[in-house]
XYZ file of C-alpha atoms in Angstrom:
207
model
C -37.017 -3.870 -112.006
C -34.994 -4.468 -115.197
C -33.151 -7.339 -113.549
C -36.424 -8.991 -112.564
C -37.896 -8.600 -116.044
C -34.739 -10.061 -117.552
C -34.641 -12.989 -115.128
C -38.253 -13.782 -115.997
C -37.551 -13.540 -119.710
C -40.366 -11.016 -120.145
C -40.317 -8.655 -123.108
C -40.688 -4.961 -122.311
C -40.176 -1.535 -123.803
C -37.474 0.389 -121.992
C -38.222 4.124 -121.816
C -35.303 6.112 -120.335
C -36.022 8.532 -117.492
C -32.963 10.651 -116.733
C -32.567 11.818 -113.154
C -30.806 15.183 -113.089
C -30.079 17.636 -110.306
C -32.174 20.271 -112.128
C -35.081 19.859 -114.563
C -35.166 16.106 -114.121
C -37.332 13.898 -116.333
C -39.100 12.408 -113.318
C -40.493 15.818 -112.316
C -42.261 16.655 -115.550
C -46.046 16.838 -115.677
C -46.063 13.920 -118.106
C -44.162 11.685 -115.719
C -46.124 12.849 -112.687
C -49.278 11.721 -114.484
C -47.779 8.232 -114.645
C -46.433 8.275 -111.125
C -47.552 10.856 -108.528
C -44.709 9.555 -106.323
C -42.286 11.039 -108.910
C -39.730 8.288 -108.576
C -38.485 5.439 -110.720
C -39.145 2.830 -111.877
C -42.667 2.668 -113.247
C -44.066 -0.392 -114.998
C -46.998 0.222 -117.305
C -49.311 -2.756 -117.631
C -52.129 -1.930 -120.002
C -53.796 1.151 -118.562
C -52.301 0.624 -115.115
C -49.040 1.964 -113.714
C -47.126 0.111 -111.030
C -44.621 1.953 -108.837
C -41.885 0.929 -106.385
C -39.297 -1.704 -107.353
C -40.226 -4.244 -104.686
C -43.927 -4.073 -105.516
C -43.108 -4.532 -109.187
C -40.854 -7.508 -108.484
C -43.623 -9.081 -106.406
C -46.034 -8.517 -109.300
C -43.633 -10.168 -111.749
C -43.356 -13.176 -109.466
C -47.143 -13.473 -109.423
C -47.682 -13.300 -113.159
C -44.606 -15.339 -114.117
C -43.816 -17.790 -111.280
C -40.755 -19.318 -112.957
C -38.015 -18.710 -112.225
C -39.091 -17.566 -108.758
C -37.610 -14.403 -107.289
C -38.596 -15.423 -103.758
C -37.868 -18.821 -102.139
C -40.859 -21.104 -101.678
C -40.238 -21.921 -98.020
C -41.371 -19.451 -95.374
C -37.951 -19.042 -93.752
C -36.151 -18.532 -97.048
C -38.820 -16.117 -98.209
C -38.438 -14.007 -95.094
C -34.645 -14.033 -95.367
C -34.616 -12.910 -98.999
C -37.131 -10.164 -98.254
C -35.094 -9.064 -95.242
C -32.019 -8.423 -97.385
C -34.027 -6.747 -100.129
C -35.845 -4.485 -97.683
C -32.627 -3.549 -95.906
C -31.219 -2.260 -99.184
C -34.414 -0.525 -100.289
C -35.436 0.985 -96.957
C -32.211 1.488 -95.015
C -29.653 2.372 -97.709
C -31.190 3.520 -100.976
C -33.890 5.654 -99.405
C -31.283 7.740 -97.552
C -29.142 8.273 -100.649
C -31.643 9.084 -103.356
C -31.790 12.348 -105.276
C -34.511 14.007 -103.203
C -32.512 13.502 -99.996
C -29.347 14.858 -101.587
C -31.206 17.880 -102.871
C -32.675 18.554 -99.452
C -29.238 18.473 -97.846
C -27.889 21.040 -100.310
C -30.882 23.186 -101.252
C -32.821 23.317 -97.991
C -30.259 22.695 -95.259
C -27.668 24.723 -97.192
C -24.896 22.213 -96.648
C -21.886 22.305 -98.985
C -21.678 19.893 -101.905
C -18.775 18.201 -100.188
C -21.115 16.487 -97.715
C -22.773 14.343 -100.382
C -20.026 11.781 -100.915
C -19.374 11.096 -97.212
C -23.136 11.054 -96.557
C -23.672 8.351 -99.184
C -20.624 6.363 -98.140
C -21.687 6.434 -94.490
C -25.130 4.940 -95.079
C -23.807 2.411 -97.562
C -21.168 1.348 -95.036
C -23.713 1.005 -92.232
C -25.981 -1.046 -94.472
C -23.321 -3.199 -96.103
C -21.678 -3.983 -92.751
C -24.987 -5.460 -91.594
C -25.704 -7.330 -94.827
C -22.163 -8.702 -95.009
C -22.507 -10.146 -91.522
C -25.914 -11.566 -92.381
C -24.601 -13.219 -95.547
C -21.259 -14.424 -94.216
C -22.729 -16.031 -91.116
C -25.553 -17.959 -92.759
C -25.476 -21.423 -94.281
C -28.306 -20.303 -96.563
C -25.949 -18.022 -98.466
C -24.854 -19.762 -101.638
C -23.694 -18.599 -105.019
C -26.192 -15.786 -104.571
C -27.648 -14.079 -101.506
C -29.922 -17.038 -100.838
C -28.977 -20.347 -102.361
C -27.701 -20.876 -105.863
C -30.284 -18.995 -107.900
C -30.919 -15.238 -107.976
C -33.652 -13.874 -105.739
C -35.233 -10.547 -104.942
C -32.305 -9.964 -102.573
C -29.813 -10.002 -105.453
C -32.102 -7.791 -107.546
C -31.820 -5.125 -104.852
C -28.227 -5.644 -103.741
C -26.580 -5.440 -107.162
C -27.786 -1.905 -108.055
C -26.686 -0.692 -104.628
C -23.214 -2.156 -105.126
C -23.083 -0.427 -108.502
C -23.898 2.842 -106.745
C -21.323 2.202 -104.030
C -18.569 1.571 -106.581
C -19.098 4.865 -108.398
C -16.095 7.204 -107.995
C -18.278 9.860 -106.367
C -18.978 7.409 -103.513
C -15.721 5.489 -103.544
C -16.658 2.493 -101.418
C -13.901 -0.095 -101.038
C -15.705 -3.374 -101.655
C -12.825 -5.320 -100.111
C -14.457 -4.493 -96.765
C -17.410 -6.719 -97.751
C -15.958 -9.820 -99.458
C -19.187 -11.824 -99.485
C -21.156 -8.980 -101.046
C -18.360 -8.419 -103.563
C -18.304 -12.109 -104.496
C -22.067 -12.232 -104.999
C -21.953 -9.043 -107.067
C -19.231 -10.452 -109.310
C -21.246 -13.654 -109.743
C -24.371 -11.704 -110.630
C -22.533 -9.649 -113.227
C -21.672 -12.886 -115.059
C -25.405 -13.583 -115.404
C -26.884 -12.233 -118.672
C -29.989 -10.871 -116.914
C -27.904 -8.718 -114.586
C -25.431 -7.653 -117.262
C -28.202 -6.543 -119.631
C -29.728 -4.441 -116.828
C -26.578 -2.399 -116.215
C -27.086 1.343 -116.680
C -24.383 1.476 -119.333
C -26.407 -0.951 -121.440
C -29.542 1.211 -121.451
C -30.518 3.554 -124.302
C -29.272 7.096 -123.895
C -26.998 6.261 -120.944
C -24.711 9.005 -119.708
C -22.350 8.551 -116.798
C -23.981 10.238 -113.777
C -22.370 13.311 -112.264
C -22.523 14.583 -108.707
C -25.021 17.269 -109.726
């Protein structure tokens, strides 16, 4: 969401929500009142609260069409959404905090399963996306063409997650993804959205 807001040049107030293994900010009654889904991010617009990153990015594209986050042509639009959805639905959703907690707290698996679990699903997802990007003439400086799209907004945070020491993904396996990530990180909108540049940032731990 932050990347999209930055790309659009929209002003916003950034309120940190720290996700912790225990007593996490997103599970408080105050946050649940904003978002019954108890996940992040949430975008408050007046008296309304919008949830889910992809829905928020779509909203931003509607209210501020330029620069567009989704290509104008039908084929390009579908391709950008395909990459974004693959990250959001096939990778991130399997590696989020609630899944990790369930593995440890409910299934009683040892902590040592978390790193290989995350790396496995990132590898499965990145292998597919790398092939999709490397084999297409539509891939440019970014995932689709030479301007950032919703695909880059989703891919970059997942690469950040993959590169964390606790996951330990070797990005050399996915040279096209790595190149696009490096390009994105040279863009001010992506750099400003990095976790380390947010108020109150602390390097995340395994638990």
